[in-house]
Amino acid sequence: MTKKERLFLSKHNIMSKVRDSEDYYIINLLSRNADIISNADANALNILDFSSLSDIDAYIEKGYLLHDLNDEDKEFKRAYIDFIHDRDQSETQIFFVPSYACNFSCSYCYQNGYQSIHRSLNNEIINLFFEYIERFDKKYITLFGGEPLLPSKENKTNIEYIIQKASEKNIGIAIVTNGYSILEYMDVIQKGIIREIQVTLDGPEAVHNKRRSLKDGGATFSKIVEGIDALLKVNIPVNLRVVVDKENINSLPELAEFAVRQGWTKNPLFKTQLGRNYELHFCQQHNNKLFDRLSLYEDLYQLIKKYPVIPQFHRPSYSISKFLFDNGELPEPLFDSCPACKTEWAFDYTGSIYSCTATVGKEDEKLGTFYPKVYLNTDLVEQWEDRDVLSIPDCKHCKLNLACGGGCGSAAKNKNGGLHTPDCRPIKELLEIGMKLYF
Ligand code: SF4
Ligand code: SF4
């Protein structure tokens, strides 16, 4: 038998052309190797003419070519067991919604679709929430909304009580806020073990104010900026989120310049994230403004080429490209990208329990209650717990599965009608851009 006849392509090779280049990338998340290869080698792999590869031994050594596919299947199973083990050890992010109300009237807000429930948070409910979450070993709480830092006295008293209880129990707190009332809450925030405050700024002043005004139309930019400065001054980490769509993407360079001028980008406690404005919950009025996942990152790539200030402010991940560049190695294989009911849960002030932030507050997604009585629909919970690339038929044999992880369970359910269905990520295309940008 010739060498060529005995070799097989790994089922986990991801290969495509690097953007604006003649070269190709090849990545294998199971053997944890990545390389830039020539057009000729890529062609040889595509037509299975392995004997014409530039260095066939290197391809075998790196696990791109195999003598026996069974070995790879065994390795896959081992990696899966490791993944589940590591996930069982990791901490749980517990979202808590103190109310669904908000003082902003953002042009794109999905929460307009929620019914307001007439019950208000009190110490009894907070106590029962803390009692319930004792079952989670390593954990931290993320306050979420609506807007968790509403300016009312009653709300501030509740938030203070939650932060105080969390501190007593040595539980870290994160807060996802629109940022308008940070200054009024500084005294309370500083009493907590704060992991980070996530604040949204959608662009430079005029753009932000147009998109994220108060309910009465009032401007919010300057007050948010003061809040961010105040947090960084006392060494509280800030995660600045920009919700991006076609209306504001071109103002990103200006926002980046602003952040640089403020001194934020030099502060190690400051980080950023771009959120795609998308239809997870309720129909948006202006659908033509929305990006799909790939077109956002295509536009971003063009902007980054033109405005080098953007990467000072935000370096997009382009799937695993940024991780590879920053760490000099690939991440662990991702058998599941949806933490719902595994390392993420969501609770609200009415006493209800949900899988995550995508389902919280939706009556038909409720999994149980911690108040007035403790109840959990274990059948539904198991469905969430079981979701990973092995439980989703389309993902099981997908070449991209270990980079993609099957996507978001809630998005998949909304799109396809079932939880154990795929929410595909344009992994190949993102890597095409990312490999160009970072390598
Ligand atoms: S359902 Fe989607 S939003 Fe919720 S945890 Fe999973 S990936 Fe995240
Ligand atoms: S969600 Fe789509 S791209 Fe991701 S692993 Fe499943 S089939 Fe592949």
Short mmCIF file of C-alpha atoms and ligand atoms in Angstrom, two decimals:
data_model
loop_
_atom_site.label_atom_id
_atom_site.label_comp_id
_atom_site.label_asym_id
_atom_site.label_seq_id
_atom_site.Cartn_x
_atom_site.Cartn_y
_atom_site.Cartn_z
CA MET A 1 0.00 0.00 0.00
CA THR A 2 1.23 3.51 -0.73
CA LYS A 3 1.42 6.18 1.91
CA LYS A 4 -1.35 8.10 0.14
CA GLU A 5 -3.85 5.25 0.41
CA ARG A 6 -3.39 4.90 4.13
CA LEU A 7 -4.11 8.50 5.05
CA PHE A 8 -7.38 10.20 5.87
CA LEU A 9 -8.32 13.82 6.33
CA SER A 10 -9.25 14.67 9.89
CA LYS A 11 -12.99 15.28 10.35
CA HIS A 12 -12.13 18.40 12.31
CA ASN A 13 -10.04 20.35 9.82
CA ILE A 14 -11.42 23.79 9.11
CA MET A 15 -9.79 25.22 6.02
CA SER A 16 -10.46 28.25 3.89
CA LYS A 17 -8.74 31.11 2.10
CA VAL A 18 -7.34 33.96 4.14
CA ARG A 19 -9.11 37.19 3.17
CA ASP A 20 -7.22 39.40 0.66
CA SER A 21 -4.42 36.81 0.36
CA GLU A 22 -3.39 33.84 -1.77
CA ASP A 23 -2.79 31.71 1.35
CA TYR A 24 -5.14 29.44 3.23
CA TYR A 25 -5.57 28.71 6.91
CA ILE A 26 -6.05 25.25 8.35
CA ILE A 27 -7.25 24.81 11.94
CA ASN A 28 -7.95 21.65 13.86
CA LEU A 29 -9.48 22.19 17.30
CA LEU A 30 -9.17 18.56 18.30
CA SER A 31 -5.43 18.27 17.65
CA ARG A 32 -5.12 21.97 18.68
CA ASN A 33 -3.10 23.04 15.65
CA ALA A 34 -3.38 25.98 13.29
CA ASP A 35 -1.29 26.93 10.27
CA ILE A 36 -1.21 29.22 7.29
CA ILE A 37 -0.59 27.06 4.24
CA SER A 38 0.05 27.64 0.56
CA ASN A 39 -2.54 27.58 -2.15
CA ALA A 40 -0.82 24.45 -3.57
CA ASP A 41 -1.07 22.54 -0.28
CA ALA A 42 -4.71 23.57 0.18
CA ASN A 43 -5.45 22.29 -3.29
CA ALA A 44 -3.66 19.00 -2.56
CA LEU A 45 -5.78 18.53 0.57
CA ASN A 46 -8.97 19.39 -1.30
CA ILE A 47 -8.36 16.82 -4.02
CA LEU A 48 -6.91 14.28 -1.52
CA ASP A 49 -3.58 14.20 -3.36
CA PHE A 50 -1.56 14.04 -0.16
CA SER A 51 1.67 12.94 -1.85
CA SER A 52 2.09 16.37 -3.39
CA LEU A 53 1.95 18.19 -0.02
CA SER A 54 5.04 20.27 0.80
CA ASP A 55 5.68 18.35 4.04
CA ILE A 56 3.34 15.39 4.49
CA ASP A 57 4.91 14.39 7.82
CA ALA A 58 4.09 17.76 9.35
CA TYR A 59 0.45 17.34 8.29
CA ILE A 60 0.34 13.93 9.97
CA GLU A 61 2.13 15.14 13.09
CA LYS A 62 -0.32 18.01 13.51
CA GLY A 63 -3.35 15.76 13.14
CA TYR A 64 -4.60 17.21 9.87
CA LEU A 65 -3.99 13.80 8.26
CA LEU A 66 -4.58 10.51 10.03
CA HIS A 67 -3.68 6.89 9.57
CA ASP A 68 -6.76 5.77 11.48
CA LEU A 69 -9.99 7.73 11.98
CA ASN A 70 -10.87 5.60 15.00
CA ASP A 71 -8.02 7.21 16.92
CA GLU A 72 -9.57 10.57 16.27
CA ASP A 73 -12.99 9.39 17.46
CA LYS A 74 -11.41 8.20 20.69
CA GLU A 75 -9.68 11.55 21.13
CA PHE A 76 -12.99 13.30 20.48
CA LYS A 77 -14.66 11.33 23.28
CA ARG A 78 -11.80 12.09 25.67
CA ALA A 79 -11.99 15.80 24.86
CA TYR A 80 -15.76 15.74 25.45
CA ILE A 81 -15.34 14.22 28.90
CA ASP A 82 -12.74 16.88 29.74
CA PHE A 83 -15.08 19.60 28.53
CA ILE A 84 -17.98 18.41 30.70
CA HIS A 85 -15.65 18.00 33.67
CA ASP A 86 -14.26 21.54 33.30
CA ARG A 87 -17.72 22.98 32.89
CA ASP A 88 -18.92 21.25 36.04
CA GLN A 89 -16.07 22.92 37.90
CA SER A 90 -16.69 26.41 36.57
CA GLU A 91 -18.68 29.11 38.31
CA THR A 92 -22.32 29.89 37.64
CA GLN A 93 -23.49 33.29 36.51
CA ILE A 94 -26.79 34.03 38.21
CA PHE A 95 -28.78 36.85 36.67
CA PHE A 96 -31.26 38.64 38.86
CA VAL A 97 -33.85 41.06 37.47
CA PRO A 98 -35.05 43.45 40.21
CA SER A 99 -37.65 44.88 37.77
CA TYR A 100 -38.36 44.97 34.05
CA ALA A 101 -38.96 48.73 34.14
CA CYS A 102 -36.54 51.12 32.48
CA ASN A 103 -36.04 54.88 32.45
CA PHE A 104 -34.75 54.84 28.86
CA SER A 105 -36.65 54.66 25.63
CA CYS A 106 -34.07 53.14 23.30
CA SER A 107 -34.99 53.15 19.64
CA TYR A 108 -34.43 49.39 19.35
CA CYS A 109 -35.50 48.04 22.73
CA TYR A 110 -36.89 44.50 22.65
CA GLN A 111 -38.21 44.77 26.19
CA ASN A 112 -41.04 47.00 25.00
CA GLY A 113 -42.75 43.68 24.34
CA TYR A 114 -42.85 42.62 28.00
CA GLN A 115 -45.92 43.01 30.15
CA SER A 116 -45.24 44.77 33.40
CA ILE A 117 -46.04 42.45 36.31
CA HIS A 118 -47.61 44.18 39.28
CA ARG A 119 -45.58 42.87 42.16
CA SER A 120 -42.64 44.64 43.67
CA LEU A 121 -39.41 43.38 45.07
CA ASN A 122 -39.02 43.20 48.83
CA ASN A 123 -36.64 41.77 51.42
CA GLU A 124 -38.60 38.55 51.75
CA ILE A 125 -38.18 37.78 48.02
CA ILE A 126 -34.51 38.77 48.13
CA ASN A 127 -33.93 36.49 51.13
CA LEU A 128 -35.61 33.57 49.38
CA PHE A 129 -33.55 34.23 46.25
CA PHE A 130 -30.34 34.02 48.27
CA GLU A 131 -31.61 30.90 49.99
CA TYR A 132 -32.36 29.26 46.65
CA ILE A 133 -28.98 30.00 45.10
CA GLU A 134 -27.13 28.34 47.98
CA ARG A 135 -27.31 25.20 45.80
CA PHE A 136 -24.81 26.70 43.36
CA ASP A 137 -21.29 26.16 44.51
CA LYS A 138 -19.09 28.74 42.79
CA LYS A 139 -21.20 31.65 41.64
CA TYR A 140 -21.65 35.36 41.11
CA ILE A 141 -24.73 37.48 40.65
CA THR A 142 -25.37 39.79 37.72
CA LEU A 143 -28.05 42.43 38.22
CA PHE A 144 -29.96 42.86 34.99
CA GLY A 145 -33.20 44.42 33.80
CA GLY A 146 -35.02 46.43 32.58
CA GLU A 147 -32.71 48.83 34.30
CA PRO A 148 -31.42 47.59 37.66
CA LEU A 149 -30.19 51.02 38.79
CA LEU A 150 -33.47 52.93 38.50
CA PRO A 151 -33.31 56.27 40.27
CA SER A 152 -36.21 55.65 42.72
CA LYS A 153 -35.53 55.45 46.46
CA GLU A 154 -37.36 52.14 46.74
CA ASN A 155 -35.22 50.56 44.01
CA LYS A 156 -32.02 51.84 45.55
CA THR A 157 -32.98 50.34 48.92
CA ASN A 158 -33.56 46.94 47.26
CA ILE A 159 -30.28 47.05 45.34
CA GLU A 160 -28.44 48.04 48.50
CA TYR A 161 -29.95 45.08 50.34
CA ILE A 162 -28.96 42.66 47.53
CA ILE A 163 -25.40 44.01 47.42
CA GLN A 164 -25.11 43.86 51.20
CA LYS A 165 -26.38 40.25 51.33
CA ALA A 166 -24.04 39.23 48.51
CA SER A 167 -21.09 40.78 50.36
CA GLU A 168 -22.00 38.97 53.57
CA LYS A 169 -21.94 35.70 51.64
CA ASN A 170 -18.79 36.65 49.75
CA ILE A 171 -20.59 36.57 46.39
CA GLY A 172 -19.32 38.81 43.60
CA ILE A 173 -21.67 41.20 41.81
CA ALA A 174 -21.80 42.40 38.23
CA ILE A 175 -24.31 44.96 37.02
CA VAL A 176 -25.67 45.45 33.50
CA THR A 177 -26.90 49.03 33.43
CA ASN A 178 -27.73 51.81 31.01
CA GLY A 179 -25.31 53.84 33.12
CA TYR A 180 -27.51 56.87 33.73
CA SER A 181 -27.68 56.56 37.52
CA ILE A 182 -24.19 55.27 38.30
CA LEU A 183 -23.28 58.45 40.15
CA GLU A 184 -26.35 58.21 42.41
CA TYR A 185 -25.50 54.58 43.15
CA MET A 186 -21.76 54.96 43.76
CA ASP A 187 -22.10 54.68 47.54
CA VAL A 188 -24.10 51.46 47.24
CA ILE A 189 -21.93 49.98 44.46
CA GLN A 190 -18.81 50.51 46.52
CA LYS A 191 -20.21 48.32 49.29
CA GLY A 192 -20.13 45.27 47.00
CA ILE A 193 -17.52 42.84 45.73
CA ILE A 194 -17.89 44.25 42.23
CA ARG A 195 -16.62 42.20 39.32
CA GLU A 196 -17.64 44.65 36.62
CA ILE A 197 -20.25 47.15 35.60
CA GLN A 198 -21.47 46.79 32.04
CA VAL A 199 -22.55 50.10 30.55
CA THR A 200 -23.91 50.77 27.08
CA LEU A 201 -22.75 53.67 24.95
CA ASP A 202 -23.92 53.55 21.37
CA GLY A 203 -21.64 56.10 19.79
CA PRO A 204 -20.36 59.63 20.17
CA GLU A 205 -22.69 62.08 21.91
CA ALA A 206 -25.15 62.94 19.13
CA VAL A 207 -25.47 59.36 17.89
CA HIS A 208 -25.84 57.91 21.37
CA ASN A 209 -28.43 60.47 22.47
CA LYS A 210 -30.52 59.84 19.38
CA ARG A 211 -30.62 56.10 20.08
CA ARG A 212 -30.62 55.96 23.86
CA SER A 213 -32.64 58.80 25.32
CA LEU A 214 -34.59 59.04 28.56
CA LYS A 215 -38.31 58.25 28.38
CA ASP A 216 -38.99 61.99 28.12
CA GLY A 217 -36.45 62.33 25.29
CA GLY A 218 -33.71 63.79 27.50
CA ALA A 219 -30.04 63.27 26.65
CA THR A 220 -28.05 60.63 28.52
CA PHE A 221 -24.50 60.62 27.09
CA SER A 222 -22.72 63.06 29.42
CA LYS A 223 -24.11 61.55 32.58
CA ILE A 224 -23.11 58.04 31.52
CA VAL A 225 -19.60 59.24 30.68
CA GLU A 226 -19.31 60.83 34.14
CA GLY A 227 -20.46 57.53 35.65
CA ILE A 228 -17.82 55.55 33.76
CA ASP A 229 -15.11 58.00 34.84
CA ALA A 230 -16.27 57.72 38.46
CA LEU A 231 -16.17 53.90 38.38
CA LEU A 232 -12.68 53.76 36.88
CA LYS A 233 -11.48 56.34 39.39
CA VAL A 234 -12.26 53.97 42.24
CA ASN A 235 -10.89 50.96 40.32
CA ILE A 236 -14.18 49.30 39.46
CA PRO A 237 -13.93 47.41 36.13
CA VAL A 238 -16.09 48.76 33.31
CA ASN A 239 -17.26 46.71 30.36
CA LEU A 240 -18.45 49.15 27.72
CA ARG A 241 -20.97 47.68 25.35
CA VAL A 242 -21.85 49.23 22.02
CA VAL A 243 -25.03 47.97 20.42
CA VAL A 244 -24.24 48.10 16.74
CA ASP A 245 -26.44 48.25 13.69
CA LYS A 246 -26.22 49.93 10.31
CA GLU A 247 -27.35 53.24 11.80
CA ASN A 248 -24.36 53.69 14.12
CA ILE A 249 -21.53 51.49 12.87
CA ASN A 250 -19.83 54.29 10.96
CA SER A 251 -19.59 56.37 14.12
CA LEU A 252 -17.45 53.70 15.78
CA PRO A 253 -14.13 55.42 14.89
CA GLU A 254 -15.39 58.62 16.56
CA LEU A 255 -16.44 56.73 19.68
CA ALA A 256 -13.06 54.98 19.73
CA GLU A 257 -11.28 58.35 19.54
CA PHE A 258 -13.45 59.63 22.38
CA ALA A 259 -12.57 56.63 24.56
CA VAL A 260 -8.87 57.14 23.84
CA ARG A 261 -9.14 60.85 24.77
CA GLN A 262 -10.90 59.99 28.02
CA GLY A 263 -7.96 57.73 28.92
CA TRP A 264 -10.28 54.72 29.11
CA THR A 265 -8.46 52.53 26.60
CA LYS A 266 -5.20 52.73 28.56
CA ASN A 267 -6.91 51.56 31.76
CA PRO A 268 -6.57 47.78 32.28
CA LEU A 269 -9.95 47.83 34.07
CA PHE A 270 -11.68 49.01 30.92
CA LYS A 271 -12.88 46.58 28.28
CA THR A 272 -15.38 46.70 25.46
CA GLN A 273 -17.83 44.52 23.65
CA LEU A 274 -19.89 44.98 20.53
CA GLY A 275 -23.44 43.74 20.74
CA ARG A 276 -25.30 43.02 17.59
CA ASN A 277 -28.73 44.54 17.66
CA TYR A 278 -30.86 41.58 16.68
CA GLU A 279 -34.23 39.98 16.93
CA LEU A 280 -34.04 37.61 19.85
CA HIS A 281 -37.32 38.58 21.40
CA PHE A 282 -39.75 40.80 19.57
CA CYS A 283 -39.94 42.10 16.04
CA GLN A 284 -37.97 45.24 15.44
CA GLN A 285 -39.64 48.08 13.64
CA HIS A 286 -36.72 48.81 11.35
CA ASN A 287 -35.40 45.42 10.29
CA ASN A 288 -33.35 46.78 7.42
CA LYS A 289 -31.02 48.44 9.94
CA LEU A 290 -29.98 45.14 11.50
CA PHE A 291 -26.82 43.23 10.74
CA ASP A 292 -26.56 39.52 10.46
CA ARG A 293 -23.56 38.14 12.31
CA LEU A 294 -21.29 38.03 9.29
CA SER A 295 -22.16 41.36 7.70
CA LEU A 296 -21.41 43.18 10.96
CA TYR A 297 -17.93 41.69 11.05
CA GLU A 298 -17.42 42.31 7.31
CA ASP A 299 -18.21 46.00 7.80
CA LEU A 300 -16.04 46.11 10.89
CA TYR A 301 -13.10 44.67 8.95
CA GLN A 302 -13.42 47.43 6.33
CA LEU A 303 -13.61 50.06 9.09
CA ILE A 304 -10.58 48.67 10.94
CA LYS A 305 -8.52 48.80 7.72
CA LYS A 306 -9.41 52.47 7.39
CA TYR A 307 -9.32 53.54 11.05
CA PRO A 308 -6.50 52.02 13.11
CA VAL A 309 -7.97 53.69 16.21
CA ILE A 310 -10.73 51.05 16.37
CA PRO A 311 -8.50 48.18 17.58
CA GLN A 312 -7.28 50.43 20.40
CA PHE A 313 -10.90 50.54 21.54
CA HIS A 314 -12.13 47.11 20.55
CA ARG A 315 -10.46 44.03 19.07
CA PRO A 316 -13.13 41.75 17.63
CA SER A 317 -12.70 38.03 18.22
CA TYR A 318 -13.43 36.80 14.67
CA SER A 319 -14.28 33.38 16.05
CA ILE A 320 -11.09 31.99 17.60
CA SER A 321 -8.61 34.20 15.68
CA LYS A 322 -8.07 36.75 18.42
CA PHE A 323 -7.70 34.05 21.06
CA LEU A 324 -5.08 32.31 18.94
CA PHE A 325 -3.16 35.54 18.44
CA ASP A 326 -3.30 36.62 22.08
CA ASN A 327 -2.50 33.22 23.60
CA GLY A 328 -0.29 31.61 20.97
CA GLU A 329 -2.52 28.53 21.11
CA LEU A 330 -6.05 27.50 20.24
CA PRO A 331 -8.82 27.44 22.85
CA GLU A 332 -10.11 24.10 24.14
CA PRO A 333 -12.67 22.44 21.84
CA LEU A 334 -16.10 23.99 22.34
CA PHE A 335 -18.68 21.24 22.60
CA ASP A 336 -21.33 23.68 23.75
CA SER A 337 -21.57 27.44 23.41
CA CYS A 338 -24.87 27.88 25.28
CA PRO A 339 -24.45 28.14 29.07
CA ALA A 340 -28.21 28.16 29.82
CA CYS A 341 -29.10 25.92 32.81
CA LYS A 342 -25.48 24.80 32.96
CA THR A 343 -23.40 27.76 34.05
CA GLU A 344 -26.10 30.39 33.66
CA TRP A 345 -29.54 30.90 35.21
CA ALA A 346 -31.87 33.86 35.45
CA PHE A 347 -34.22 34.84 38.26
CA ASP A 348 -36.61 37.75 38.55
CA TYR A 349 -38.37 39.81 41.19
CA THR A 350 -41.64 37.92 40.72
CA GLY A 351 -39.95 34.76 42.02
CA SER A 352 -39.61 33.11 38.59
CA ILE A 353 -36.71 31.04 37.28
CA TYR A 354 -35.52 30.99 33.67
CA SER A 355 -32.64 29.49 31.71
CA CYS A 356 -30.81 32.72 30.86
CA THR A 357 -31.08 36.36 29.79
CA ALA A 358 -32.63 35.44 26.46
CA THR A 359 -35.63 33.78 28.06
CA VAL A 360 -36.00 35.73 31.32
CA GLY A 361 -39.42 37.35 31.70
CA LYS A 362 -41.06 35.27 28.96
CA GLU A 363 -43.93 33.41 30.62
CA ASP A 364 -43.76 30.45 28.22
CA GLU A 365 -40.05 29.99 28.96
CA LYS A 366 -40.47 29.85 32.74
CA LEU A 367 -38.75 26.84 34.32
CA GLY A 368 -39.93 27.24 37.88
CA THR A 369 -40.22 29.53 40.88
CA PHE A 370 -38.26 30.26 44.05
CA TYR A 371 -41.13 32.34 45.46
CA PRO A 372 -43.81 31.97 46.76
CA LYS A 373 -42.96 28.26 46.55
CA VAL A 374 -39.91 26.42 45.30
CA TYR A 375 -40.63 24.49 42.13
CA LEU A 376 -38.55 23.47 39.12
CA ASN A 377 -39.73 21.74 35.94
CA THR A 378 -36.90 19.23 35.76
CA ASP A 379 -37.97 17.86 32.34
CA LEU A 380 -37.56 21.29 30.78
CA VAL A 381 -34.32 21.92 32.65
CA GLU A 382 -32.92 18.63 31.37
CA GLN A 383 -33.67 19.65 27.81
CA TRP A 384 -31.50 22.74 28.30
CA GLU A 385 -28.80 20.84 30.15
CA ASP A 386 -28.54 18.20 27.44
CA ARG A 387 -28.10 20.63 24.58
CA ASP A 388 -24.65 20.48 23.01
CA VAL A 389 -23.09 19.61 19.66
CA LEU A 390 -23.68 15.92 20.30
CA SER A 391 -27.40 16.31 21.03
CA ILE A 392 -28.09 18.42 17.94
CA PRO A 393 -28.21 16.12 14.91
CA ASP A 394 -26.96 18.80 12.48
CA CYS A 395 -24.02 19.66 14.71
CA LYS A 396 -22.86 16.15 15.44
CA HIS A 397 -21.05 15.71 12.15
CA CYS A 398 -20.45 19.36 11.33
CA LYS A 399 -16.78 20.14 10.68
CA LEU A 400 -17.15 23.44 12.51
CA ASN A 401 -18.70 22.01 15.67
CA LEU A 402 -15.69 22.41 17.98
CA ALA A 403 -15.33 26.08 17.07
CA CYS A 404 -19.04 26.84 17.00
CA GLY A 405 -20.53 24.91 19.88
CA GLY A 406 -24.02 24.85 18.34
CA GLY A 407 -24.80 28.53 18.96
CA CYS A 408 -27.55 29.95 21.16
CA GLY A 409 -30.28 27.60 22.32
CA SER A 410 -32.88 30.33 22.53
CA ALA A 411 -32.09 31.69 19.06
CA ALA A 412 -32.22 28.14 17.68
CA LYS A 413 -35.58 27.51 19.33
CA ASN A 414 -37.03 30.78 18.05
CA LYS A 415 -35.76 30.10 14.55
CA ASN A 416 -36.34 26.37 14.16
CA GLY A 417 -39.01 25.58 16.73
CA GLY A 418 -36.82 23.22 18.79
CA LEU A 419 -34.09 23.62 21.36
CA HIS A 420 -31.93 20.81 20.01
CA THR A 421 -31.49 22.48 16.66
CA PRO A 422 -28.53 24.48 15.34
CA ASP A 423 -27.91 28.20 15.53
CA CYS A 424 -25.10 28.26 12.97
CA ARG A 425 -22.20 30.66 13.21
CA PRO A 426 -20.31 31.71 10.07
CA ILE A 427 -17.11 30.28 11.54
CA LYS A 428 -15.22 29.76 8.26
CA GLU A 429 -15.93 33.25 7.00
CA LEU A 430 -15.09 34.90 10.33
CA LEU A 431 -11.80 33.01 10.42
CA GLU A 432 -11.03 34.12 6.85
CA ILE A 433 -11.16 37.72 8.06
CA GLY A 434 -9.65 37.09 11.48
CA MET A 435 -6.61 35.26 10.16
CA LYS A 436 -5.92 38.21 7.87
CA LEU A 437 -6.40 40.76 10.61
CA TYR A 438 -4.34 39.08 13.32
CA PHE A 439 -1.72 37.13 11.37
S1 SF4 B 1 -29.89 30.53 25.08
FE1 SF4 B 1 -28.54 31.98 24.00
S2 SF4 B 1 -28.53 33.78 25.31
FE2 SF4 B 1 -29.24 32.04 26.56
S3 SF4 B 1 -27.41 31.22 27.51
FE3 SF4 B 1 -27.74 30.08 25.63
S4 SF4 B 1 -26.44 31.19 24.17
FE4 SF4 B 1 -26.75 32.54 25.89
S1 SF4 B 2 -24.72 25.26 14.81
FE1 SF4 B 2 -24.36 24.98 12.61
S2 SF4 B 2 -22.23 25.62 12.30
FE2 SF4 B 2 -22.50 25.28 14.49
S3 SF4 B 2 -21.87 23.20 14.82
FE3 SF4 B 2 -24.04 23.15 14.52
S4 SF4 B 2 -24.35 22.76 12.32
FE4 SF4 B 2 -22.21 23.41 12.64
#
